[in-house]
Tab-separated table of C-alpha atoms and ligand atoms in Angstrom:
chain	number	residue	atom	x	y	z
L	1	MET	CA	-0.302	-0.003	0.097
L	2	SER	CA	1.664	2.979	-1.417
L	3	GLN	CA	-0.094	5.419	1.246
L	4	ALA	CA	1.459	3.262	4.328
L	5	LYS	CA	4.372	4.076	2.762
L	6	ASN	CA	4.054	7.283	3.671
L	7	GLU	CA	2.992	7.530	7.071
L	8	LEU	CA	5.326	8.984	9.340
L	9	ASP	CA	6.398	6.993	12.896
L	10	PRO	CA	4.787	8.656	15.293
L	11	THR	CA	7.920	11.001	16.648
L	12	GLU	CA	8.443	12.018	13.586
L	13	ARG	CA	5.271	12.972	13.213
L	14	MET	CA	5.238	14.658	16.938
L	15	LEU	CA	8.607	16.851	16.445
L	16	ARG	CA	7.457	17.569	12.478
L	17	ALA	CA	3.969	19.246	14.199
L	18	CYS	CA	5.722	20.814	16.295
L	19	ARG	CA	7.912	22.436	14.476
L	20	GLY	CA	5.275	23.350	11.459
L	21	GLU	CA	6.492	20.632	8.640
L	22	SER	CA	3.857	18.741	7.253
L	23	VAL	CA	2.568	15.807	8.098
L	24	ASP	CA	0.086	13.160	7.341
L	25	ARG	CA	-2.503	13.918	10.317
L	26	PRO	CA	-2.161	15.278	13.611
L	27	PRO	CA	-0.503	13.337	16.593
L	28	VAL	CA	-2.792	12.785	19.267
L	29	TRP	CA	-2.149	12.141	23.281
L	30	LEU	CA	-4.099	13.729	25.611
L	31	MET	CA	-3.077	15.542	28.948
L	32	ARG	CA	-4.057	13.226	32.694
L	33	GLN	CA	-4.093	10.244	30.426
L	34	ALA	CA	-2.353	7.922	32.501
L	35	GLY	CA	-4.091	7.646	35.942
L	36	ARG	CA	-6.711	6.940	37.704
L	37	TYR	CA	-9.715	6.379	35.147
L	38	LEU	CA	-8.231	3.335	33.955
L	39	PRO	CA	-8.792	0.235	36.068
L	40	GLU	CA	-5.255	-1.042	35.031
L	41	TYR	CA	-3.285	2.210	36.762
L	42	ARG	CA	-6.081	1.555	39.437
L	43	GLN	CA	-4.529	-2.199	40.156
L	44	ILE	CA	-1.170	-0.735	39.958
L	45	ARG	CA	-1.709	2.214	42.533
L	46	GLU	CA	-3.486	0.482	45.317
L	47	GLY	CA	-2.586	0.485	48.524
L	48	THR	CA	0.005	3.404	47.389
L	49	SER	CA	-0.142	6.589	47.990
L	50	PHE	CA	0.834	8.812	44.508
L	51	LEU	CA	3.813	9.991	45.330
L	52	GLU	CA	5.048	6.750	45.969
L	53	MET	CA	4.230	6.003	42.774
L	54	CYS	CA	6.303	8.748	41.038
L	55	SER	CA	9.686	7.971	43.376
L	56	ASP	CA	8.608	3.965	42.276
L	57	VAL	CA	10.941	3.693	38.952
L	58	ASP	CA	9.118	0.331	37.695
L	59	ARG	CA	5.684	1.344	38.921
L	60	ALA	CA	6.155	4.460	37.613
L	61	VAL	CA	7.200	3.403	33.702
L	62	ALA	CA	4.483	0.705	34.397
L	63	VAL	CA	1.804	3.164	34.066
L	64	SER	CA	3.015	5.965	31.809
L	65	LEU	CA	3.279	3.052	29.194
L	66	GLN	CA	-0.572	1.835	29.715
L	67	PRO	CA	-1.723	4.206	27.548
L	68	ILE	CA	-0.244	3.569	24.099
L	69	ASP	CA	-1.920	-0.061	24.345
L	70	LEU	CA	-4.877	0.844	26.493
L	71	VAL	CA	-6.161	4.024	24.514
L	72	GLY	CA	-3.513	3.897	21.982
L	73	SER	CA	-2.178	7.089	23.016
L	74	GLU	CA	0.921	7.987	20.397
L	75	ALA	CA	3.225	10.116	22.781
L	76	VAL	CA	3.866	9.422	26.106
L	77	ILE	CA	4.479	11.650	29.283
L	78	LEU	CA	6.319	10.708	32.230
L	79	PHE	CA	4.503	9.928	35.029
L	80	SER	CA	4.909	12.044	37.963
L	81	ASP	CA	3.320	15.721	39.225
L	82	ILE	CA	4.306	19.420	38.905
L	83	PHE	CA	5.464	19.189	42.309
L	84	VAL	CA	8.058	16.758	42.440
L	85	PRO	CA	10.811	18.905	41.960
L	86	VAL	CA	9.455	21.332	44.750
L	87	LEU	CA	9.977	18.436	47.079
L	88	GLY	CA	13.586	18.862	46.309
L	89	MET	CA	13.334	22.265	47.494
L	90	GLY	CA	12.606	20.830	50.806
L	91	LEU	CA	8.613	21.876	50.996
L	92	GLU	CA	6.882	19.426	52.356
L	93	VAL	CA	3.584	19.167	50.130
L	94	GLU	CA	1.072	16.338	50.530
L	95	PHE	CA	-1.837	14.949	48.112
L	96	ALA	CA	-5.208	15.184	49.303
L	97	PRO	CA	-5.724	14.482	46.155
L	98	GLY	CA	-4.767	17.270	45.113
L	99	PRO	CA	-1.217	19.434	46.383
L	100	THR	CA	-1.899	20.876	49.710
L	101	LEU	CA	0.915	22.379	52.342
L	102	ALA	CA	0.584	22.487	55.965
L	103	ASP	CA	3.006	25.670	56.256
L	104	PRO	CA	1.792	27.807	52.636
L	105	ILE	CA	4.573	30.020	51.904
L	106	ARG	CA	4.137	34.044	52.529
L	107	THR	CA	7.528	34.938	53.739
L	108	HIS	CA	11.022	36.316	52.447
L	109	ALA	CA	12.117	33.869	55.417
L	110	GLN	CA	9.986	31.205	54.016
L	111	ILE	CA	11.726	31.880	50.528
L	112	GLU	CA	15.507	32.279	51.623
L	113	ALA	CA	15.547	28.685	53.281
L	114	MET	CA	14.352	27.065	50.224
L	115	ARG	CA	16.993	24.725	49.180
L	116	GLN	CA	18.647	25.510	45.034
L	117	THR	CA	20.171	22.444	44.317
L	118	ASP	CA	20.562	20.188	41.395
L	119	PRO	CA	17.265	18.023	40.133
L	120	ARG	CA	19.669	15.480	39.617
L	121	ASP	CA	20.363	15.249	43.256
L	122	GLU	CA	17.186	15.771	44.850
L	123	VAL	CA	14.713	14.018	42.602
L	124	PRO	CA	16.616	11.318	40.957
L	125	TYR	CA	14.038	9.303	39.571
L	126	VAL	CA	12.074	11.535	37.726
L	127	PHE	CA	15.493	11.275	35.177
L	128	GLU	CA	15.651	7.242	35.779
L	129	ILE	CA	11.994	7.016	34.574
L	130	LEU	CA	12.968	9.217	31.379
L	131	ARG	CA	15.530	7.327	31.159
L	132	ARG	CA	13.965	3.687	31.183
L	133	LEU	CA	10.850	4.934	29.090
L	134	ARG	CA	13.135	6.294	26.168
L	135	GLY	CA	14.540	2.846	26.171
L	136	GLU	CA	10.950	1.237	26.191
L	137	LEU	CA	9.581	3.321	23.663
L	138	ALA	CA	12.620	3.300	21.333
L	139	ASP	CA	11.807	0.111	18.915
L	140	ARG	CA	7.913	1.750	18.837
L	141	ARG	CA	9.334	4.930	17.657
L	142	ILE	CA	6.949	6.609	20.298
L	143	PRO	CA	7.736	10.009	21.565
L	144	LEU	CA	8.285	10.789	25.188
L	145	LEU	CA	7.645	14.429	26.468
L	146	GLY	CA	8.464	16.042	29.855
L	147	PHE	CA	7.398	18.560	31.895
L	148	ALA	CA	6.834	20.891	33.924
L	149	GLY	CA	4.412	23.521	36.038
L	150	ALA	CA	4.780	27.050	35.294
L	151	PRO	CA	6.213	29.025	38.210
L	152	PHE	CA	2.801	31.294	38.474
L	153	THR	CA	0.803	27.758	38.901
L	154	LEU	CA	3.006	26.553	41.431
L	155	ALA	CA	3.287	30.010	43.627
L	156	ALA	CA	-0.375	29.986	43.393
L	157	TYR	CA	-1.070	26.584	45.489
L	158	LEU	CA	2.138	27.620	47.326
L	159	VAL	CA	1.253	30.625	48.562
L	160	GLU	CA	-2.658	29.388	49.110
L	161	GLY	CA	-1.906	26.311	50.255
L	162	SER	CA	-4.036	24.272	48.417
L	163	GLY	CA	-6.022	24.493	45.399
L	164	SER	CA	-8.565	27.551	45.584
L	165	ARG	CA	-11.685	28.555	43.349
L	166	ASP	CA	-9.807	32.149	42.757
L	167	PHE	CA	-6.768	31.881	44.436
L	168	ALA	CA	-7.469	35.188	46.340
L	169	THR	CA	-4.344	34.998	49.020
L	170	LEU	CA	-2.402	35.019	45.524
L	171	LYS	CA	-3.802	37.886	44.197
L	172	THR	CA	-3.696	39.692	47.290
L	173	MET	CA	-0.134	39.265	47.716
L	174	MET	CA	0.178	40.465	44.381
L	175	VAL	CA	-0.849	43.959	45.661
L	176	ARG	CA	0.194	43.851	48.857
L	177	GLU	CA	3.378	42.109	48.943
L	178	PRO	CA	4.562	41.949	45.297
L	179	ASP	CA	8.219	41.780	46.365
L	180	VAL	CA	7.608	38.427	48.127
L	181	LEU	CA	6.087	36.974	45.306
L	182	ARG	CA	8.849	38.278	42.977
L	183	SER	CA	11.474	36.368	44.858
L	184	LEU	CA	9.029	33.108	44.745
L	185	LEU	CA	8.732	33.387	40.627
L	186	ALA	CA	12.211	33.696	40.517
L	187	ARG	CA	13.084	31.044	42.858
L	188	LEU	CA	10.937	28.467	40.720
L	189	THR	CA	12.296	29.417	37.424
L	190	LYS	CA	15.559	28.681	37.988
L	191	LEU	CA	14.290	25.912	39.434
L	192	THR	CA	11.907	24.495	36.519
L	193	VAL	CA	14.797	25.733	33.996
L	194	ALA	CA	17.210	23.306	35.450
L	195	TYR	CA	14.636	20.906	35.904
L	196	LEU	CA	13.321	21.233	32.080
L	197	GLU	CA	17.228	20.919	30.815
L	198	ALA	CA	17.488	17.547	33.090
L	199	GLN	CA	14.499	16.018	32.248
L	200	ILE	CA	15.915	16.904	28.195
L	201	GLU	CA	19.430	15.277	29.252
L	202	ALA	CA	17.506	12.536	30.173
L	203	GLY	CA	15.835	11.606	27.053
L	204	ALA	CA	12.782	14.086	27.029
L	205	GLN	CA	12.069	14.782	23.183
L	206	VAL	CA	9.288	17.254	23.670
L	207	VAL	CA	8.541	19.286	26.911
L	208	GLN	CA	5.189	20.944	28.062
L	209	LEU	CA	5.125	24.091	30.764
L	210	PHE	CA	1.612	23.799	32.408
L	211	ASP	CA	0.511	27.227	33.618
L	212	THR	CA	-2.912	25.628	34.935
L	213	TRP	CA	-3.828	28.846	36.898
L	214	ALA	CA	-2.326	32.107	34.794
L	215	GLY	CA	-6.086	32.342	33.336
L	216	LEU	CA	-6.692	33.991	36.409
L	217	LEU	CA	-4.968	37.294	35.552
L	218	ASP	CA	-6.347	39.915	33.347
L	219	ALA	CA	-4.043	40.633	30.533
L	220	GLU	CA	-1.937	43.708	31.718
L	221	SER	CA	-1.008	41.581	35.111
L	222	TYR	CA	-0.468	38.380	33.240
L	223	ARG	CA	2.535	40.597	30.824
L	224	GLU	CA	3.546	41.948	34.232
L	225	TRP	CA	4.225	38.405	36.492
L	226	VAL	CA	3.977	35.627	33.945
L	227	LEU	CA	5.261	37.094	30.351
L	228	PRO	CA	8.495	37.607	31.449
L	229	VAL	CA	9.089	33.872	33.775
L	230	HIS	CA	7.820	32.210	30.114
L	231	ARG	CA	10.440	33.913	27.876
L	232	GLU	CA	12.963	33.056	30.262
L	233	ILE	CA	12.053	29.272	30.453
L	234	ALA	CA	11.110	29.589	26.255
L	235	ARG	CA	15.067	31.019	25.708
L	236	SER	CA	16.344	27.988	28.248
L	237	THR	CA	14.727	25.099	26.376
L	238	ARG	CA	15.027	26.616	22.888
L	239	ARG	CA	18.977	26.225	23.764
L	240	GLU	CA	18.414	22.610	23.603
L	241	ASP	CA	16.325	22.509	20.140
L	242	VAL	CA	13.600	20.647	21.797
L	243	PRO	CA	10.385	21.382	21.328
L	244	LEU	CA	8.619	23.573	24.133
L	245	ILE	CA	4.742	23.434	24.366
L	246	LEU	CA	3.236	26.153	26.189
L	247	TYR	CA	-0.109	25.124	27.796
L	248	LEU	CA	-2.530	28.080	29.681
L	249	ASN	CA	-6.270	26.484	31.429
L	250	ASN	CA	-8.674	29.430	30.769
L	251	GLY	CA	-6.597	32.243	28.631
L	252	SER	CA	-8.560	32.836	25.695
L	253	HIS	CA	-8.357	36.308	26.903
L	254	LEU	CA	-4.243	35.670	26.865
L	255	LEU	CA	-3.800	34.086	23.284
L	256	GLU	CA	-1.429	36.748	21.414
L	257	LEU	CA	0.361	37.380	25.200
L	258	GLN	CA	0.715	33.679	25.272
L	259	LEU	CA	2.315	33.623	21.955
L	260	GLU	CA	4.537	36.517	23.006
L	261	ALA	CA	6.520	33.523	25.280
L	262	GLY	CA	8.764	31.987	22.258
L	263	ALA	CA	7.339	28.420	22.828
L	264	ASP	CA	7.057	26.179	19.617
L	265	VAL	CA	3.252	25.539	20.335
L	266	ILE	CA	0.666	26.682	22.466
L	267	SER	CA	-1.727	24.516	23.683
L	268	VAL	CA	-5.693	25.728	24.659
L	269	ASP	CA	-8.645	24.604	26.215
L	270	TRP	CA	-12.104	24.635	24.933
L	271	ARG	CA	-12.707	27.801	25.038
L	272	VAL	CA	-10.520	29.002	22.132
L	273	ASP	CA	-11.623	28.940	18.891
L	274	LEU	CA	-8.802	27.201	16.916
L	275	GLU	CA	-9.218	28.868	13.820
L	276	ARG	CA	-8.055	32.313	15.688
L	277	ALA	CA	-5.328	30.609	17.702
L	278	ALA	CA	-4.056	29.284	14.589
L	279	SER	CA	-4.536	32.318	12.690
L	280	LEU	CA	-2.690	34.687	15.408
L	281	ALA	CA	-0.192	31.903	15.471
L	282	GLY	CA	0.780	32.478	11.668
L	283	ARG	CA	4.670	30.816	10.986
L	284	GLU	CA	5.551	31.303	14.517
L	285	ALA	CA	4.100	28.571	16.631
L	286	SER	CA	1.930	25.583	16.080
L	287	VAL	CA	-1.623	24.810	18.274
L	288	GLN	CA	-2.237	21.832	20.349
L	289	GLY	CA	-5.482	21.451	21.885
L	290	ASN	CA	-8.462	21.516	22.164
L	291	LEU	CA	-11.480	18.612	23.000
L	292	ASP	CA	-13.810	19.361	26.638
L	293	PRO	CA	-12.554	16.310	28.575
L	294	CYS	CA	-16.150	15.884	29.257
L	295	LEU	CA	-17.349	15.587	25.882
L	296	LEU	CA	-15.248	12.401	25.702
L	297	ALA	CA	-18.678	10.767	27.475
L	298	ALA	CA	-20.145	11.361	24.130
L	299	SER	CA	-21.000	8.547	21.789
L	300	ARG	CA	-18.267	7.291	19.138
L	301	GLU	CA	-19.703	9.043	16.184
L	302	GLU	CA	-19.988	11.972	18.056
L	303	ILE	CA	-16.269	12.001	19.365
L	304	PHE	CA	-15.612	11.196	15.772
L	305	SER	CA	-17.632	13.994	14.885
L	306	ARG	CA	-16.105	16.679	17.271
L	307	VAL	CA	-12.108	15.687	16.230
L	308	ALA	CA	-12.860	16.341	12.685
L	309	ARG	CA	-14.114	19.403	13.256
L	310	ILE	CA	-11.494	20.417	15.487
L	311	ALA	CA	-8.759	18.984	13.131
L	312	GLU	CA	-10.261	21.485	10.262
L	313	GLN	CA	-10.485	24.416	12.026
L	314	ALA	CA	-7.041	23.951	13.008
L	315	SER	CA	-5.893	23.422	9.165
L	316	GLY	CA	-4.571	26.651	8.883
L	317	ALA	CA	-2.202	26.276	11.512
L	318	ARG	CA	1.460	25.862	10.855
L	319	GLY	CA	1.104	22.171	12.803
L	320	HIS	CA	-1.911	20.892	14.837
L	321	ILE	CA	-1.302	17.873	18.081
L	322	LEU	CA	-4.325	16.963	18.949
L	323	ASN	CA	-5.845	16.817	22.291
L	324	LEU	CA	-7.699	17.693	25.064
L	325	GLY	CA	-8.077	21.313	26.279
L	326	HIS	CA	-7.677	19.918	30.039
L	327	GLY	CA	-6.925	16.638	31.874
L	328	CYS	CA	-8.530	12.998	31.606
L	329	LEU	CA	-10.866	13.388	34.579
L	330	PRO	CA	-11.304	10.053	36.796
L	331	SER	CA	-14.808	9.796	35.663
L	332	THR	CA	-13.892	9.731	31.724
L	333	PRO	CA	-15.137	6.805	29.835
L	334	VAL	CA	-11.716	4.654	28.996
L	335	GLU	CA	-13.773	4.066	25.368
L	336	GLY	CA	-14.143	7.488	25.131
L	337	VAL	CA	-10.346	8.467	25.092
L	338	ARG	CA	-10.186	5.239	22.663
L	339	ALA	CA	-12.294	6.650	20.096
L	340	PHE	CA	-10.885	10.045	20.298
L	341	THR	CA	-6.982	8.896	19.134
L	342	ASP	CA	-9.102	6.348	16.771
L	343	ALA	CA	-10.763	10.259	15.321
L	344	ALA	CA	-7.088	10.645	15.153
L	345	ARG	CA	-6.319	7.844	13.192
L	346	ALA	CA	-8.972	8.460	10.430
L	347	LEU	CA	-8.240	11.528	10.353
L	348	GLY	CA	-5.426	9.871	8.161
L	349	ARG	CA	-7.524	8.465	6.194
L	350	GLY	CA	-9.920	10.729	4.879
R	401	CP3	O1	-0.791	11.457	32.407
R	401	CP3	C1	-0.156	12.529	32.294
R	401	CP3	O2	-0.234	13.720	32.440
R	401	CP3	C2	1.575	12.817	33.878
R	401	CP3	C3	1.018	13.225	35.077
R	401	CP3	C4	0.381	14.415	35.258
R	401	CP3	C5	-0.263	14.510	37.101
R	401	CP3	N1	0.264	15.641	36.731
R	401	CP3	C6	-0.416	13.051	37.315
R	401	CP3	C7	-1.386	13.117	38.706
R	401	CP3	C8	0.735	15.994	35.135
R	401	CP3	C9	1.059	15.979	33.892
R	401	CP3	C10	0.083	16.264	36.296
R	401	CP3	C11	0.566	18.087	35.928
R	401	CP3	C12	-0.704	18.994	36.968
R	401	CP3	N2	-0.459	18.735	38.254
R	401	CP3	C13	-0.969	20.056	36.844
R	401	CP3	C14	-1.691	20.840	35.239
R	401	CP3	C15	-2.418	20.169	34.668
R	401	CP3	C16	-3.079	20.478	34.983
R	401	CP3	O3	-4.383	19.120	35.376
R	401	CP3	O4	-4.490	21.460	35.160
R	401	CP3	C17	-1.284	20.555	37.947
R	401	CP3	C18	-2.088	21.983	37.709
R	401	CP3	C19	-1.229	19.246	38.896
R	401	CP3	C20	-1.662	19.523	40.567
R	401	CP3	C21	-2.006	18.402	41.284
R	401	CP3	N3	-1.732	17.020	41.030
R	401	CP3	C22	-3.534	18.086	41.125
R	401	CP3	C23	-4.559	19.625	41.176
R	401	CP3	C24	-3.792	17.122	41.275
R	401	CP3	C25	-5.316	17.160	42.550
R	401	CP3	C26	-6.446	16.891	41.253
R	401	CP3	C27	-6.191	15.541	40.225
R	401	CP3	O5	-6.855	15.800	39.173
R	401	CP3	O6	-6.024	14.193	41.041
R	401	CP3	C28	-3.128	16.658	41.470
R	401	CP3	C29	-2.551	14.969	41.912
R	401	CP3	C30	-2.090	13.858	40.285
R	401	CP3	N4	-0.997	14.339	39.612
R	401	CP3	C31	-2.897	12.479	40.387
R	401	CP3	C32	-2.181	12.315	39.178
R	401	CP3	C33	-2.484	11.377	38.363
R	401	CP3	C34	-4.240	12.286	40.856
R	401	CP3	C35	-3.428	11.172	42.171
R	401	CP3	C36	-4.117	9.986	42.812
R	401	CP3	O7	-4.162	9.254	41.584
R	401	CP3	O8	-4.608	10.256	43.402
């Protein structure tokens, strides 16, 4: 079959889509694809805390690989959490199930006391997991993604002490004690750069920066507090020639600024009009997204038609990576995820 000959392997397809080079069809993977919606994950996880899982190399490797065969994902993301590198700074973070701190960060003294060390020494298991995964994936030509939480999102939890609807403590700090927040962000930026560099060295072929809470800000505050941090991280990872994906949740009002960071790919949620994103991104960046994860509960036919529509809307982009607008939920039906990745493959046959 001549068509099969032209088919790219999943690593080439992903890297080419990130760089805006021509592809046969969009690559597909899902945020939070390794996790509780999968019975096989729950089985491996049974009786183990989430943080124990993150540092148990064998089990973390096993659950990272599950989505390839169980749901047909075409990229593997390291099983971990955005708070793992923060543990290496000496902070005590617990998961219940989201990150919580008994001692939220509110003062200069607490920031001074945060250890500045090499993540390779503090959380060596992260890099061991990546090295093992890269070895496991080589034959199948599946790309390996690393990731980090963006400093603003990390700071949101560290200052608040837990998740929150509006992160009012954080926003109050922005106006009452801007210097404290500035120095916290500076520390976290250094950490993030070192962490991503070490992941790339350990084999990550693409890295994604998650800024889940930056969308809480208006454009002016975002430009002041978030954009310089993203730029700094994009500049450092660019040096390594590994594509960087920048994800914002709830950021449709920030698209232009999201593009100013200089990431290779902007990842957007379902509120964003993909045609508009593609046209703003032009030849500067590819786009990733953006099905609402709740729609994975729809019928297979409905998921296929939604995916076709998303691909159509993104067709003007220099590159498109099919993904969700946010992560899979514990209640996400496995067959919906399977339909989603099948729909991506069907685009190549259309
Ligand atoms: O499959 C993957 O995507 C890889 C692993 C991954 C996890 N968290 C595992 C996880 C990734 C990429 C993350 C990123 C993450 N973690 C973000 C950014 C992306 C996003 O979802 O907005 C944020 C904000 C966090 C912080 C976090 N971790 C929260 C708020 C929670 C609780 C809410 C929830 O979804 O459970 C976690 C816990 C967490 N991280 C779980 C998993 C599999 C669930 C823990 C469990 O199994 O008990």
